[in-house]
Coordinates of C-alpha atoms in Angstrom, one line a residue:
M1 CA 17.0 -40.2 24.1
K2 CA 19.0 -40.5 27.0
K3 CA 19.5 -38.2 29.4
I4 CA 23.0 -35.6 29.6
F5 CA 25.2 -37.7 31.3
Y6 CA 26.5 -36.2 35.1
F7 CA 30.0 -36.2 36.5
S8 CA 30.2 -34.9 39.2
L9 CA 32.8 -33.1 41.4
F10 CA 33.2 -33.2 44.9
V11 CA 34.7 -30.7 47.2
A12 CA 35.0 -30.1 50.8
S13 CA 36.2 -27.4 52.2
A14 CA 36.4 -27.1 56.1
L15 CA 38.2 -25.0 59.0
T16 CA 39.1 -27.0 62.1
F17 CA 39.5 -25.6 65.2
S18 CA 41.2 -27.0 68.0
S19 CA 41.3 -25.6 72.0
C20 CA 44.3 -24.4 72.7
T21 CA 47.0 -25.5 75.9
H22 CA 49.1 -22.9 78.2
E23 CA 51.9 -24.4 75.6
E24 CA 50.4 -23.2 72.4
D25 CA 48.7 -20.4 73.0
D26 CA 49.8 -18.6 70.4
I27 CA 49.3 -21.1 67.7
F28 CA 45.7 -21.2 67.5
D29 CA 45.0 -17.5 68.7
K30 CA 43.0 -16.6 65.3
S31 CA 39.4 -16.5 65.4
A32 CA 37.5 -18.6 62.3
A33 CA 36.3 -14.9 60.9
E34 CA 40.1 -13.7 61.0
I35 CA 41.5 -16.7 59.0
L36 CA 38.7 -16.5 56.9
N37 CA 39.8 -13.3 55.8
E38 CA 42.5 -14.0 55.5
V39 CA 41.7 -16.7 52.9
S40 CA 39.8 -14.1 51.5
E41 CA 42.3 -11.8 50.9
L42 CA 45.0 -14.4 49.8
Y43 CA 42.5 -15.9 46.9
S44 CA 41.7 -11.8 46.1
E45 CA 46.0 -11.6 45.6
R46 CA 45.5 -14.9 43.6
L47 CA 42.9 -13.9 41.2
A48 CA 44.2 -10.2 40.7
S49 CA 47.6 -12.3 39.4
S50 CA 46.6 -13.3 35.9
E51 CA 48.6 -10.4 33.8
G52 CA 46.1 -11.7 30.8
G53 CA 43.4 -12.3 33.1
W54 CA 41.5 -15.8 32.9
A55 CA 38.9 -17.9 30.6
I56 CA 35.8 -18.7 32.4
E57 CA 34.0 -21.6 31.8
Y58 CA 30.3 -21.0 32.3
Y59 CA 27.3 -23.4 32.7
P60 CA 24.6 -21.2 33.9
T61 CA 22.3 -24.1 35.5
I62 CA 21.7 -28.1 35.4
I63 CA 18.6 -29.7 33.8
E64 CA 18.1 -32.5 34.9
D65 CA 17.2 -35.5 32.1
F66 CA 17.5 -32.3 29.9
D67 CA 15.2 -32.8 26.8
P68 CA 16.4 -30.4 24.1
N69 CA 12.7 -30.5 22.4
V70 CA 11.6 -29.7 25.2
D71 CA 14.0 -27.7 27.6
N72 CA 16.0 -24.6 27.3
K73 CA 19.1 -25.8 25.5
Y74 CA 20.5 -22.5 26.6
Q75 CA 20.5 -22.5 30.3
V76 CA 22.3 -26.1 30.2
Q77 CA 25.2 -25.4 27.1
G78 CA 28.2 -23.6 28.4
Y79 CA 29.8 -19.9 27.9
L80 CA 33.4 -18.5 27.3
L81 CA 33.8 -15.3 29.3
L82 CA 36.6 -13.3 30.2
A83 CA 37.7 -11.9 32.7
D84 CA 40.9 -9.5 34.3
F85 CA 40.6 -8.9 37.4
E86 CA 42.2 -6.2 39.2
K87 CA 43.8 -4.9 42.6
D88 CA 41.5 -1.9 43.3
G89 CA 38.6 -4.3 42.6
S90 CA 37.3 -3.7 39.2
V91 CA 37.1 -6.6 36.8
S92 CA 37.3 -5.8 32.5
M93 CA 35.4 -8.8 31.4
G94 CA 34.1 -9.6 27.7
M95 CA 32.3 -12.5 26.0
K96 CA 30.6 -13.6 22.5
N97 CA 27.8 -15.9 22.3
V98 CA 24.2 -16.2 21.6
V99 CA 23.4 -13.9 24.7
S100 CA 25.3 -10.6 22.7
N101 CA 23.9 -11.7 19.5
N102 CA 27.2 -13.2 18.5
A103 CA 28.6 -10.2 19.2
F104 CA 32.2 -9.6 21.5
I105 CA 30.8 -6.9 24.1
S106 CA 32.7 -5.8 26.9
D107 CA 31.9 -4.0 30.3
R108 CA 33.8 -3.7 33.5
S109 CA 32.6 -3.2 37.2
A110 CA 33.6 -4.5 40.8
W111 CA 34.1 -7.2 42.2
D112 CA 35.2 -8.5 45.6
V113 CA 36.4 -11.7 47.9
I114 CA 33.2 -11.6 50.5
T115 CA 32.6 -14.4 53.4
D116 CA 30.4 -16.8 53.2
L117 CA 30.9 -19.7 55.6
G118 CA 34.2 -19.7 52.9
P119 CA 35.4 -17.6 50.3
V120 CA 33.2 -16.3 47.4
L121 CA 33.7 -14.5 44.6
S122 CA 31.1 -12.0 44.2
F123 CA 30.6 -10.2 40.7
S124 CA 29.3 -7.2 43.2
T125 CA 28.2 -4.1 41.2
Y126 CA 26.5 -5.0 37.5
N127 CA 28.4 -6.4 34.6
K128 CA 26.4 -7.3 31.1
C129 CA 29.4 -10.2 30.5
I130 CA 27.4 -11.9 33.5
H131 CA 24.6 -10.8 35.0
P132 CA 22.2 -11.8 31.9
F133 CA 22.5 -15.2 32.5
A134 CA 21.3 -14.5 36.2
Q135 CA 18.5 -12.4 35.7
P136 CA 15.3 -13.3 33.8
E137 CA 14.6 -9.5 32.1
E138 CA 18.1 -9.5 30.3
S139 CA 17.5 -13.1 28.8
G140 CA 15.4 -11.8 25.9
A141 CA 14.5 -14.5 23.3
L142 CA 16.5 -17.0 24.8
D143 CA 14.3 -17.4 28.2
T144 CA 11.4 -20.1 26.4
D145 CA 10.2 -19.8 30.1
K146 CA 9.6 -16.5 31.1
G147 CA 10.4 -15.3 34.0
K148 CA 13.2 -18.1 35.0
G149 CA 15.7 -16.8 32.1
L150 CA 19.1 -18.8 31.7
E151 CA 19.0 -19.5 36.0
G152 CA 22.8 -18.5 36.0
D153 CA 24.9 -17.4 39.0
Y154 CA 27.1 -14.0 39.9
E155 CA 28.6 -15.4 43.1
F156 CA 30.9 -18.6 43.3
M157 CA 31.9 -21.0 46.2
M158 CA 36.2 -20.6 45.5
L159 CA 36.4 -24.7 45.9
D160 CA 40.1 -24.7 44.6
V161 CA 42.7 -21.6 44.1
P162 CA 46.2 -22.9 44.2
E163 CA 49.7 -21.1 45.0
N164 CA 50.1 -19.9 41.0
P165 CA 47.4 -21.0 40.0
E166 CA 47.2 -22.3 36.0
Y167 CA 43.1 -23.4 37.3
I168 CA 40.9 -22.0 39.5
M169 CA 37.9 -24.1 40.4
L170 CA 34.6 -22.4 41.0
K171 CA 30.7 -23.7 42.1
G172 CA 27.6 -21.7 41.7
K173 CA 26.5 -20.2 44.9
K174 CA 22.8 -20.4 44.0
R175 CA 22.2 -23.2 41.2
G176 CA 25.7 -25.3 42.2
T177 CA 27.2 -25.5 38.8
Y178 CA 31.1 -26.1 38.2
V179 CA 33.0 -23.3 36.8
R180 CA 36.8 -23.7 35.9
M181 CA 39.0 -20.5 35.5
S182 CA 41.8 -20.8 33.3
R183 CA 45.1 -18.4 33.0
L184 CA 45.2 -16.3 30.1
D185 CA 48.4 -15.1 28.5
A186 CA 50.1 -12.1 29.5
D187 CA 48.0 -9.2 27.5
T188 CA 45.4 -11.0 26.0
D189 CA 43.4 -9.0 24.5
F190 CA 39.7 -10.3 24.6
A191 CA 38.1 -9.2 20.9
T192 CA 41.5 -10.7 19.2
Y193 CA 41.0 -13.8 21.4
Y194 CA 37.9 -14.5 20.2
S195 CA 38.5 -13.7 17.0
N196 CA 41.3 -16.2 16.9
L197 CA 38.6 -18.4 18.6
D198 CA 36.5 -18.1 15.8
A199 CA 38.6 -19.2 13.2
L200 CA 39.4 -22.2 15.1
N201 CA 36.6 -23.2 15.5
N202 CA 35.4 -22.7 12.3
K203 CA 38.3 -24.4 10.8
Y204 CA 37.8 -27.8 12.7
F205 CA 34.5 -28.0 13.1
N206 CA 32.8 -26.2 10.4
P207 CA 29.2 -26.4 10.8
S208 CA 28.5 -27.7 7.5
A209 CA 30.7 -29.5 7.1
P210 CA 29.2 -33.4 5.9
N211 CA 31.2 -35.7 7.9
N212 CA 30.7 -36.7 12.0
L213 CA 34.0 -36.9 13.9
V214 CA 34.6 -40.1 16.2
M215 CA 35.5 -39.8 19.7
S216 CA 38.1 -42.7 20.5
L217 CA 38.5 -43.7 24.2
G218 CA 40.1 -47.1 24.0
E219 CA 37.7 -49.8 22.8
N220 CA 35.1 -47.2 23.0
V221 CA 34.5 -45.4 19.9
M222 CA 31.8 -43.0 18.9
N223 CA 30.1 -41.0 16.4
V224 CA 30.4 -37.1 17.4
K225 CA 27.9 -34.9 15.8
G226 CA 27.0 -30.7 16.6
A227 CA 30.9 -29.5 17.8
T228 CA 29.3 -25.9 17.1
T229 CA 26.1 -26.0 19.2
G230 CA 28.0 -25.8 22.2
L231 CA 26.4 -29.4 23.1
I232 CA 27.9 -32.3 21.1
T233 CA 25.5 -35.7 20.3
T234 CA 27.5 -39.2 20.8
W235 CA 26.4 -42.3 20.3
P236 CA 28.2 -45.3 19.6
A237 CA 29.4 -46.4 16.6
D238 CA 27.4 -49.6 16.5
G239 CA 25.1 -48.1 18.2
D240 CA 21.9 -45.7 16.8
E241 CA 21.9 -41.8 16.9
V242 CA 18.7 -41.6 17.9
A243 CA 18.2 -44.3 20.7
D244 CA 21.7 -44.3 22.1
A245 CA 22.5 -40.4 21.6
V246 CA 24.1 -38.4 25.2
I247 CA 24.1 -35.3 24.9
R248 CA 27.4 -33.8 26.2
P249 CA 27.5 -29.8 27.0
F250 CA 31.2 -28.2 25.8
L251 CA 33.2 -25.7 25.3
T252 CA 36.1 -24.7 23.0
F253 CA 39.1 -22.5 24.0
V254 CA 42.8 -22.0 24.0
H255 CA 45.0 -22.3 27.0
N256 CA 48.7 -21.9 26.7
G257 CA 48.6 -21.8 22.7
E258 CA 46.4 -25.2 22.3
F259 CA 43.4 -25.4 20.8
R260 CA 40.9 -27.0 23.7
L261 CA 37.6 -29.2 23.7
R262 CA 36.9 -29.5 27.3
F263 CA 33.1 -31.4 27.8
R264 CA 31.7 -29.8 31.6
D265 CA 31.4 -33.6 33.0
A266 CA 34.0 -36.2 32.4
I267 CA 33.1 -39.2 30.7
E268 CA 33.9 -42.3 33.0
L269 CA 34.4 -45.6 31.0
E270 CA 34.2 -48.8 32.7
D271 CA 37.6 -49.6 33.6
G272 CA 37.4 -46.4 35.4
S273 CA 39.0 -44.2 33.5
K274 CA 38.0 -41.0 32.2
A275 CA 37.9 -38.1 29.4
Q276 CA 36.5 -34.4 30.0
E277 CA 39.2 -32.4 27.7
F278 CA 41.5 -32.6 24.8
A279 CA 43.7 -30.4 23.1
Y280 CA 44.8 -30.4 19.1
N281 CA 47.6 -31.8 18.1
E282 CA 48.7 -30.5 14.4
E283 CA 51.4 -33.2 13.8
E284 CA 48.8 -35.8 14.0
D285 CA 45.7 -33.7 13.4
V286 CA 43.9 -35.0 16.3
F287 CA 42.6 -34.0 19.5
K288 CA 44.1 -35.7 22.3
E289 CA 42.9 -36.3 25.9
V290 CA 45.6 -34.2 28.0
E291 CA 45.5 -36.8 30.5
N292 CA 45.5 -39.9 28.4
G293 CA 46.9 -39.4 25.0
E294 CA 45.8 -42.4 23.5
F295 CA 42.1 -41.3 23.5
N296 CA 41.6 -39.0 20.7
I297 CA 38.7 -36.8 19.1
N298 CA 39.7 -37.1 15.2
G299 CA 37.8 -37.0 11.6
P300 CA 36.7 -40.1 9.4
V301 CA 39.2 -41.8 7.2
A302 CA 39.5 -39.4 4.0
L303 CA 39.6 -42.3 1.1
T304 CA 36.6 -44.2 2.7
F305 CA 34.0 -41.1 3.1
F306 CA 35.0 -40.0 -0.3
D307 CA 34.3 -43.7 -1.7
N308 CA 31.0 -43.8 0.7
H309 CA 29.8 -40.9 -0.8
I310 CA 30.9 -41.9 -4.0
S311 CA 28.8 -45.6 -3.9
K312 CA 25.5 -43.2 -2.8
G313 CA 25.2 -41.6 -6.1
K314 CA 26.6 -38.2 -4.7
R315 CA 29.0 -36.2 -6.5
W316 CA 32.5 -34.9 -5.8
Q317 CA 33.6 -31.8 -8.3
M318 CA 36.4 -30.4 -8.9
Q319 CA 37.3 -26.6 -7.9
L320 CA 39.1 -24.7 -10.8
S321 CA 41.0 -22.4 -9.1
E322 CA 44.2 -21.7 -7.9
N323 CA 43.4 -25.2 -5.3
M324 CA 45.5 -27.5 -7.8
S325 CA 49.3 -28.4 -9.0
D326 CA 50.8 -26.5 -11.9
D327 CA 50.8 -29.2 -14.5
I328 CA 46.6 -30.0 -13.7
K329 CA 46.4 -26.3 -14.2
T330 CA 48.0 -25.5 -17.5
L331 CA 46.0 -27.7 -19.1
I332 CA 42.8 -26.5 -17.2
D333 CA 43.4 -23.0 -18.0
G334 CA 44.5 -23.9 -21.5
L335 CA 41.0 -25.9 -22.3
K336 CA 39.4 -22.5 -20.8
S337 CA 40.7 -20.4 -23.2
D338 CA 40.3 -22.7 -26.0
M339 CA 36.7 -23.2 -25.3
K340 CA 36.3 -19.6 -24.5
N341 CA 37.6 -18.6 -27.9
T342 CA 34.4 -20.0 -30.0
S343 CA 31.4 -18.6 -31.0
S344 CA 29.2 -20.1 -28.5
K345 CA 32.0 -19.1 -25.7
Y346 CA 31.6 -22.4 -23.9
E347 CA 32.6 -22.0 -20.1
F348 CA 32.7 -24.4 -16.9
D349 CA 34.1 -22.5 -14.2
V350 CA 32.2 -23.7 -10.7
D351 CA 29.8 -21.9 -10.1
L352 CA 29.3 -21.5 -6.2
T353 CA 26.0 -20.5 -5.5
G354 CA 25.4 -24.6 -6.1
K355 CA 24.7 -25.1 -9.8
K356 CA 27.1 -27.9 -11.7
Y357 CA 29.1 -26.0 -13.9
G358 CA 32.6 -27.8 -13.4
I359 CA 34.1 -31.0 -13.8
S360 CA 32.5 -33.7 -11.6
I361 CA 33.4 -37.6 -10.6
Y362 CA 30.2 -39.7 -9.3
K363 CA 28.4 -42.9 -10.0
G364 CA 25.8 -43.4 -12.6
D365 CA 23.7 -45.8 -13.7
N366 CA 26.1 -46.9 -16.3
G367 CA 29.1 -46.6 -14.0
Y368 CA 31.5 -44.2 -12.6
Q369 CA 32.3 -41.5 -14.6
I370 CA 33.7 -37.8 -14.8
D371 CA 31.0 -35.1 -16.3
F372 CA 32.8 -32.0 -17.6
D373 CA 29.3 -29.3 -16.7
I374 CA 29.5 -26.6 -19.0
K375 CA 28.2 -23.8 -19.5
Y376 CA 27.5 -22.1 -23.7
L377 CA 26.2 -18.9 -25.4
N378 CA 22.9 -20.6 -27.9
K379 CA 21.0 -17.0 -29.5
N380 CA 22.5 -14.4 -26.6
K381 CA 21.3 -17.0 -23.9
K382 CA 23.7 -19.2 -21.3
R383 CA 23.0 -22.9 -21.7
Q384 CA 24.2 -25.8 -20.4
V385 CA 25.3 -29.3 -21.6
T386 CA 26.7 -31.8 -19.6
L387 CA 29.7 -34.0 -21.1
S388 CA 30.0 -37.5 -20.0
Y389 CA 33.3 -39.3 -19.6
E390 CA 33.6 -43.2 -18.8
Y391 CA 36.0 -43.9 -16.1
T392 CA 37.3 -46.9 -14.3
Y393 CA 37.3 -46.7 -10.3
S394 CA 38.3 -48.6 -7.4
V395 CA 40.1 -48.2 -4.2
D396 CA 42.7 -50.3 -2.0
E397 CA 45.5 -49.8 0.3
N398 CA 47.0 -48.1 -2.2
G399 CA 44.4 -45.2 -2.2
L400 CA 41.7 -44.1 -5.4
T401 CA 42.4 -45.2 -8.5
I402 CA 40.7 -43.9 -11.4
G403 CA 41.4 -44.3 -15.9
Y404 CA 39.8 -42.1 -18.2
V405 CA 38.0 -45.1 -20.7
R406 CA 35.7 -43.6 -23.2
P407 CA 33.1 -41.0 -23.8
M408 CA 29.9 -42.1 -22.7
T409 CA 27.7 -40.1 -25.5
T410 CA 27.8 -38.7 -29.1
G411 CA 28.0 -35.3 -27.9
S412 CA 30.7 -35.9 -25.6
E413 CA 33.0 -37.8 -28.4
N414 CA 32.2 -34.3 -30.9
M415 CA 33.3 -32.1 -27.6
L416 CA 36.4 -34.5 -27.6
N417 CA 37.6 -34.5 -31.4
T418 CA 36.9 -30.3 -31.1
F419 CA 39.0 -29.3 -28.3
P420 CA 41.8 -32.1 -27.9
K421 CA 43.0 -30.6 -24.4
I422 CA 40.0 -32.5 -23.2
G423 CA 41.7 -35.5 -23.8
D424 CA 45.0 -34.5 -22.1
V425 CA 42.6 -33.4 -18.9
L426 CA 41.0 -36.7 -18.8
A427 CA 44.6 -38.5 -19.4
L428 CA 46.0 -36.2 -16.7
L429 CA 43.7 -37.3 -13.9
S430 CA 44.0 -41.0 -14.2
D431 CA 46.0 -42.0 -12.0
T432 CA 46.3 -43.1 -7.8
Y433 CA 45.8 -40.6 -5.7
K434 CA 45.8 -41.0 -1.5
M435 CA 43.8 -38.8 0.0
H436 CA 43.5 -35.9 2.9
G437 CA 41.1 -32.8 3.8
L438 CA 42.1 -30.0 2.5
N439 CA 42.5 -28.3 5.7
T440 CA 41.7 -30.5 8.1
N441 CA 40.7 -34.7 8.3
L442 CA 38.0 -33.1 10.8
D443 CA 36.6 -31.3 7.8
L444 CA 36.0 -33.5 4.9
S445 CA 33.8 -30.4 2.6
S446 CA 37.0 -30.6 0.6
V447 CA 39.4 -33.0 -0.4
K448 CA 43.3 -33.1 -1.6
L449 CA 44.3 -35.7 -4.0
T450 CA 48.0 -36.1 -4.4
S451 CA 49.3 -38.3 -7.0
V452 CA 51.1 -41.3 -5.3
S453 CA 53.8 -41.9 -8.0
S454 CA 54.6 -37.8 -7.8
E455 CA 54.0 -35.3 -4.8
S456 CA 53.8 -32.5 -7.1
K457 CA 50.8 -33.6 -9.0
W458 CA 47.3 -33.0 -7.0
C459 CA 43.4 -31.1 -7.1
V460 CA 40.9 -30.8 -4.7
F461 CA 37.3 -32.0 -5.0
N462 CA 34.5 -30.4 -2.7
N463 CA 32.2 -32.3 -1.5
I464 CA 28.5 -32.0 -3.6
K465 CA 25.6 -32.5 -0.6

């Protein structure tokens, strides 16, 4: 595996002093210490100026040639900390991550901007939201090299603190990792912030999603995997997932109402362009690079992904719940009722524990087919029977076209004769469909099939791994 791709941010800061002349003896009459103290006071004011506090993109340390099979990944990945600096010298902090056992915690302590060859932000008394990263005895199970911990910092050189800052750039005093702070909205509640962030991460980076993401940087197209781990793996679309993989630490956060993803290190391309921070665009359902809107991270084409899984013999199972249009639901509910009102009490509600009960489409040994996997009562025991019906199946620029052909077994034909609504369901599902992820194309666990001829006719199929 290739080593982590690093982008170094070179920042130089210096105070320059000149000797005085008789004509200008009132200009350079302050010592370096006095100037530094004034800068520290100014930076303190700017830190306390945010009414909602700051989101801190905190990275403990850097491991050269990082190998996830050997090194402690928790030292390399990022942690989003929230901090609200008060003018009285106190700071309220919050976090929710593996260090806090994935529970929200908060703490209040002291902070100061001290002088040390330049202004330094110091969390000067113990705070359980930042000091555990710098104290080995506090890192617990995350410390794979006992006595070393996560090797983080709690004092930071203040490199860039502009007037009315939207962002502040810091650098760990001991470890040298760059840390960015971004202004939070006024009156931000830290616990609510993390709850909302969790919901966004689960929606767009669902850890159980069957698909990878795609990052398009001009002519450079990469597969993206592991967007829930804190360490994204990328590799060229035409490359090998193992041999060509690059691990990139990143964080997600909310800024000015936008859900964002930012890599710790900018990705540098051969033409000199860079990509680092992406904001979600709801209208287009993609993450767009904030400096270059042509660069993006998105999900695969839903129709292509659906078709690829079908071609490999995998199933897509129809949701027999509220996730369907009224015309389909009316037929399904009618069929359920007819089947249940018999001595065998047939049922085919989807069982989300992993069983195949319900209606599924796949490519079997004898071609494309739709199966009704049904539970029924036989001698007071629940048993299962599968009814199989042949379908035509084709994919083109118009979408997915399926069409009912015939029963594939004698039992399937007998049940069709017994329950005519099976035929009605098969006939109604025969159509041409366009396709999209149920909530987003970044997560194709469920896809929505909408009739090309009528937007009001639709249903949802779940990916069965």
